[in-house]
mmCIF file of C-alpha atoms in Angstrom:
data_model
loop_
_atom_site.group_PDB
_atom_site.id
_atom_site.type_symbol
_atom_site.label_atom_id
_atom_site.label_comp_id
_atom_site.label_asym_id
_atom_site.label_seq_id
_atom_site.Cartn_x
_atom_site.Cartn_y
_atom_site.Cartn_z
ATOM 1 C CA MET S 1 0.072 -0.004 -0.015
ATOM 2 C CA ILE S 2 1.269 3.373 -0.949
ATOM 3 C CA ALA S 3 2.165 5.669 2.015
ATOM 4 C CA PRO S 4 0.251 8.964 2.334
ATOM 5 C CA LEU S 5 2.382 11.917 1.385
ATOM 6 C CA ALA S 6 2.778 12.975 4.978
ATOM 7 C CA ALA S 7 4.226 9.547 5.802
ATOM 8 C CA LEU S 8 7.017 9.997 3.122
ATOM 9 C CA PRO S 9 10.550 10.442 4.768
ATOM 10 C CA PRO S 10 12.036 13.826 4.307
ATOM 11 C CA GLU S 11 14.762 12.368 1.985
ATOM 12 C CA ALA S 12 12.376 10.765 -0.282
ATOM 13 C CA TYR S 13 12.387 13.702 -2.674
ATOM 14 C CA LEU S 14 16.098 13.644 -3.007
ATOM 15 C CA TRP S 15 16.087 9.952 -3.741
ATOM 16 C CA PHE S 16 13.456 10.374 -6.377
ATOM 17 C CA LYS S 17 15.467 13.044 -7.845
ATOM 18 C CA THR S 18 18.844 11.064 -7.834
ATOM 19 C CA LEU S 19 17.178 8.162 -9.347
ATOM 20 C CA HIS S 20 15.329 10.191 -11.977
ATOM 21 C CA ILE S 21 18.518 11.713 -13.193
ATOM 22 C CA VAL S 22 20.258 8.333 -13.279
ATOM 23 C CA GLY S 23 17.226 7.034 -15.177
ATOM 24 C CA VAL S 24 17.448 9.766 -17.637
ATOM 25 C CA VAL S 25 21.071 9.356 -18.277
ATOM 26 C CA VAL S 26 20.741 5.667 -19.051
ATOM 27 C CA TRP S 27 17.608 6.102 -21.067
ATOM 28 C CA PHE S 28 19.218 8.764 -23.295
ATOM 29 C CA ALA S 29 22.495 6.709 -23.653
ATOM 30 C CA GLY S 30 20.521 3.959 -24.804
ATOM 31 C CA LEU S 31 18.443 6.017 -27.316
ATOM 32 C CA PHE S 32 21.436 7.719 -28.767
ATOM 33 C CA TYR S 33 23.288 4.379 -29.505
ATOM 34 C CA LEU S 34 20.185 2.513 -30.489
ATOM 35 C CA VAL S 35 19.509 4.359 -33.651
ATOM 36 C CA ARG S 36 23.218 4.477 -34.336
ATOM 37 C CA LEU S 37 23.066 0.564 -34.495
ATOM 38 C CA PHE S 38 20.087 0.865 -36.794
ATOM 39 C CA ILE S 39 22.211 3.011 -39.189
ATOM 40 C CA TYR S 40 25.052 0.273 -39.062
ATOM 41 C CA HIS S 41 22.482 -2.365 -39.565
ATOM 42 C CA ARG S 42 21.101 -0.729 -42.877
ATOM 43 C CA GLU S 43 24.688 0.123 -44.043
ATOM 44 C CA ALA S 44 25.569 -3.671 -43.658
ATOM 45 C CA GLU S 45 23.191 -4.291 -46.602
ATOM 46 C CA GLU S 46 25.947 -2.738 -48.807
ATOM 47 C CA LEU S 47 28.464 -5.606 -47.753
ATOM 48 C CA GLU S 48 29.210 -8.650 -49.716
ATOM 49 C CA PRO S 49 26.460 -11.422 -49.338
ATOM 50 C CA ALA S 50 28.936 -13.623 -47.246
ATOM 51 C CA LEU S 51 29.560 -10.716 -44.748
ATOM 52 C CA ARG S 52 26.038 -9.059 -44.964
ATOM 53 C CA GLY S 53 24.171 -11.928 -43.036
ATOM 54 C CA PRO S 54 26.591 -12.241 -40.102
ATOM 55 C CA PHE S 55 26.895 -8.481 -39.540
ATOM 56 C CA GLN S 56 23.042 -8.006 -39.629
ATOM 57 C CA ALA S 57 22.537 -10.877 -37.148
ATOM 58 C CA GLN S 58 24.999 -9.178 -34.894
ATOM 59 C CA TYR S 59 23.474 -5.768 -35.183
ATOM 60 C CA ALA S 60 20.064 -7.319 -34.421
ATOM 61 C CA LEU S 61 21.358 -9.144 -31.350
ATOM 62 C CA MET S 62 23.081 -5.845 -30.078
ATOM 63 C CA GLU S 63 19.891 -3.648 -30.819
ATOM 64 C CA LYS S 64 17.592 -6.153 -28.953
ATOM 65 C CA ARG S 65 19.965 -6.256 -25.937
ATOM 66 C CA LEU S 66 20.426 -2.517 -25.824
ATOM 67 C CA ALA S 67 16.661 -2.007 -25.987
ATOM 68 C CA ASN S 68 15.726 -4.405 -23.479
ATOM 69 C CA ILE S 69 18.561 -4.332 -21.032
ATOM 70 C CA ILE S 70 19.573 -0.756 -20.914
ATOM 71 C CA THR S 71 17.157 1.640 -22.837
ATOM 72 C CA THR S 72 13.780 0.465 -21.611
ATOM 73 C CA PRO S 73 14.932 -0.046 -17.891
ATOM 74 C CA GLY S 74 16.283 3.473 -17.976
ATOM 75 C CA MET S 75 13.110 4.792 -19.275
ATOM 76 C CA VAL S 76 11.060 2.842 -16.672
ATOM 77 C CA VAL S 77 13.265 4.308 -13.806
ATOM 78 C CA ALA S 78 13.129 7.766 -15.237
ATOM 79 C CA VAL S 79 9.432 7.889 -15.574
ATOM 80 C CA SER S 80 8.518 6.036 -12.179
ATOM 81 C CA MET S 81 10.848 8.396 -10.313
ATOM 82 C CA ALA S 82 9.343 11.272 -12.059
ATOM 83 C CA VAL S 83 5.879 10.077 -10.680
ATOM 84 C CA GLY S 84 7.520 10.158 -7.299
ATOM 85 C CA LEU S 85 8.796 13.568 -7.754
ATOM 86 C CA LEU S 86 5.253 14.737 -8.674
ATOM 87 C CA VAL S 87 3.820 12.929 -5.709
ATOM 88 C CA SER S 88 6.229 14.786 -3.591
ATOM 89 C CA ASN S 89 5.422 18.191 -5.213
ATOM 90 C CA PRO S 90 1.846 18.049 -6.808
ATOM 91 C CA ALA S 91 1.860 21.907 -7.021
ATOM 92 C CA TRP S 92 4.161 21.378 -10.170
ATOM 93 C CA LEU S 93 1.092 19.898 -11.886
ATOM 94 C CA HIS S 94 -0.419 23.370 -11.948
ATOM 95 C CA GLN S 95 2.558 25.049 -13.607
ATOM 96 C CA GLY S 96 2.962 25.762 -17.353
ATOM 97 C CA TRP S 97 6.580 24.672 -17.543
ATOM 98 C CA MET S 98 5.697 21.254 -16.133
ATOM 99 C CA HIS S 99 2.823 20.976 -18.773
ATOM 100 C CA ALA S 100 5.427 21.826 -21.455
ATOM 101 C CA LYS S 101 7.876 19.304 -20.092
ATOM 102 C CA LEU S 102 5.386 16.537 -19.836
ATOM 103 C CA ALA S 103 4.428 17.179 -23.571
ATOM 104 C CA PHE S 104 8.063 16.822 -24.472
ATOM 105 C CA VAL S 105 8.461 13.701 -22.425
ATOM 106 C CA ALA S 106 5.470 12.221 -24.183
ATOM 107 C CA ALA S 107 7.169 12.905 -27.433
ATOM 108 C CA LEU S 108 10.105 10.952 -26.121
ATOM 109 C CA LEU S 109 7.985 7.977 -25.229
ATOM 110 C CA LEU S 110 6.601 8.103 -28.697
ATOM 111 C CA TYR S 111 10.142 8.256 -30.153
ATOM 112 C CA HIS S 112 10.989 5.247 -27.944
ATOM 113 C CA ALA S 113 8.129 3.165 -29.129
ATOM 114 C CA PHE S 114 8.914 4.095 -32.634
ATOM 115 C CA CYS S 115 12.472 2.913 -32.165
ATOM 116 C CA TYR S 116 10.970 -0.599 -31.160
ATOM 117 C CA ARG S 117 8.960 -0.523 -34.359
ATOM 118 C CA LEU S 118 12.038 0.261 -36.498
ATOM 119 C CA MET S 119 13.898 -2.536 -34.775
ATOM 120 C CA GLY S 120 11.213 -4.920 -35.492
ATOM 121 C CA GLN S 121 11.272 -3.807 -39.171
ATOM 122 C CA LEU S 122 15.035 -4.144 -39.368
ATOM 123 C CA GLN S 123 14.957 -7.635 -37.920
ATOM 124 C CA SER S 124 12.355 -8.785 -40.430
ATOM 125 C CA ASP S 125 14.186 -6.895 -43.217
ATOM 126 C CA ARG S 126 11.242 -4.687 -43.870
ATOM 127 C CA CYS S 127 12.796 -1.309 -42.920
ATOM 128 C CA THR S 128 12.585 1.298 -45.632
ATOM 129 C CA TRP S 129 14.517 4.075 -43.871
ATOM 130 C CA SER S 130 17.762 4.862 -45.301
ATOM 131 C CA PRO S 131 20.969 5.412 -43.247
ATOM 132 C CA LYS S 132 20.765 9.151 -44.031
ATOM 133 C CA GLN S 133 17.069 9.358 -42.716
ATOM 134 C CA LEU S 134 18.190 7.440 -39.610
ATOM 135 C CA ARG S 135 21.003 9.930 -38.915
ATOM 136 C CA ALA S 136 18.469 12.637 -39.029
ATOM 137 C CA LEU S 137 16.159 10.750 -36.767
ATOM 138 C CA ASN S 138 18.985 10.219 -34.225
ATOM 139 C CA GLU S 139 19.242 13.873 -33.704
ATOM 140 C CA LEU S 140 15.806 14.280 -32.336
ATOM 141 C CA PRO S 141 16.282 13.073 -28.858
ATOM 142 C CA THR S 142 19.189 15.606 -28.623
ATOM 143 C CA LEU S 143 16.681 18.481 -29.306
ATOM 144 C CA LEU S 144 14.131 17.131 -27.015
ATOM 145 C CA LEU S 145 16.838 16.757 -24.274
ATOM 146 C CA VAL S 146 17.992 20.349 -24.620
ATOM 147 C CA VAL S 147 14.367 21.651 -24.435
ATOM 148 C CA VAL S 148 13.434 19.553 -21.427
ATOM 149 C CA VAL S 149 16.514 20.528 -19.576
ATOM 150 C CA MET S 150 15.865 24.238 -20.199
ATOM 151 C CA LEU S 151 12.393 23.859 -18.892
ATOM 152 C CA VAL S 152 13.570 22.274 -15.817
ATOM 153 C CA VAL S 153 16.389 24.739 -15.196
ATOM 154 C CA PHE S 154 14.410 28.075 -16.152
ATOM 155 C CA LYS S 155 10.770 26.809 -15.345
ATOM 156 C CA ASN S 156 8.434 29.752 -15.949
ATOM 157 C CA GLN S 157 11.254 32.035 -16.879
ATOM 158 C CA PHE S 158 12.056 30.244 -20.125
ATOM 159 C CA PRO S 159 14.424 32.296 -22.050
ATOM 160 C CA THR S 160 13.518 33.628 -25.397
ATOM 161 C CA GLY S 161 16.388 35.949 -26.091
ATOM 162 C CA ALA S 162 19.696 35.937 -28.173
ATOM 163 C CA ALA S 163 21.256 33.280 -25.860
ATOM 164 C CA THR S 164 18.436 30.803 -26.358
ATOM 165 C CA TRP S 165 18.592 31.195 -30.172
ATOM 166 C CA PHE S 166 22.353 30.784 -29.959
ATOM 167 C CA ILE S 167 22.087 27.517 -28.151
ATOM 168 C CA VAL S 168 19.393 26.149 -30.557
ATOM 169 C CA ALA S 169 21.522 27.157 -33.630
ATOM 170 C CA LEU S 170 24.515 25.516 -31.858
ATOM 171 C CA VAL S 171 22.448 22.335 -31.560
ATOM 172 C CA VAL S 172 21.307 22.378 -35.167
ATOM 173 C CA PHE S 173 24.936 23.221 -36.351
ATOM 174 C CA MET S 174 26.128 20.126 -34.572
ATOM 175 C CA ALA S 175 23.458 17.919 -36.126
ATOM 176 C CA ALA S 176 24.268 19.369 -39.535
ATOM 177 C CA SER S 177 27.810 18.713 -38.911
ATOM 178 C CA ILE S 178 27.275 15.118 -38.269
ATOM 179 C CA GLN S 179 25.330 14.786 -41.387
ATOM 180 C CA PHE S 180 27.799 16.514 -43.489
ATOM 181 C CA TYR S 181 30.637 14.461 -41.995
ATOM 182 C CA ALA S 182 28.744 11.174 -42.781
ATOM 183 C CA ARG S 183 28.312 12.365 -46.379
ATOM 184 C CA TRP S 184 31.938 13.249 -46.918
ATOM 185 C CA ARG S 185 32.985 9.955 -45.436
ATOM 186 C CA ARG S 186 30.559 8.086 -47.851
ATOM 187 C CA LEU S 187 31.794 10.103 -50.777
ATOM 188 C CA ARG S 188 35.527 9.489 -49.837
ATOM 189 C CA ALA S 189 34.834 5.824 -49.485
ATOM 190 C CA GLU S 190 33.159 5.711 -52.958
ATOM 191 C CA ARG S 191 36.009 7.704 -54.560
ATOM 192 C CA ASP S 192 38.570 5.389 -52.961
ATOM 193 C CA ALA S 193 36.743 2.394 -54.269
ATOM 194 C CA ALA S 194 36.448 3.890 -57.717
ATOM 195 C CA THR S 195 40.170 4.650 -57.672
ATOM 196 C CA GLY S 196 40.933 0.991 -56.450
ATOM 197 C CA ALA S 197 38.954 -0.508 -59.098
ATOM 198 C CA ALA S 198 40.726 1.678 -61.888
#
């Protein structure tokens, strides 16, 4: 039976907060690496037939283990400890910044579920997403993480000035740089292959 609020020990809030932060770190580490594995899984289709099967089987195993042993448990800890924090501080549920944060967390949960869908498609060889599209998808949790952290830090004084737009531009620049680097690496590999064939 759940103890009433008054019966919660004084340190309960600090434990909820500590475990919530740990859960968020584990969850995001899993989300970041999971889609990276999806990219490698799709790129393995370009390998010779003798190598393609073993590589794709290994990536499928890594994806399943990462999702089920790290990513989803991290999500469960983060969300359950967030519930504990809200039980400890129910007044937050009446504040605009918390409504916005919960909306972005809902988007993250949808992203998490969509990753499972992609994983199933990859394992049954039905995924139509290209490595380039998956790279773009991999940047989404970064943007959501930045917004959620800013909401938690600034709360109702969410900044809208030049510094905020600079941070947003920096995140977009980093995402674009990763995309450009991947394209440059792919073009260099194609050029090297063409030179070797000649």
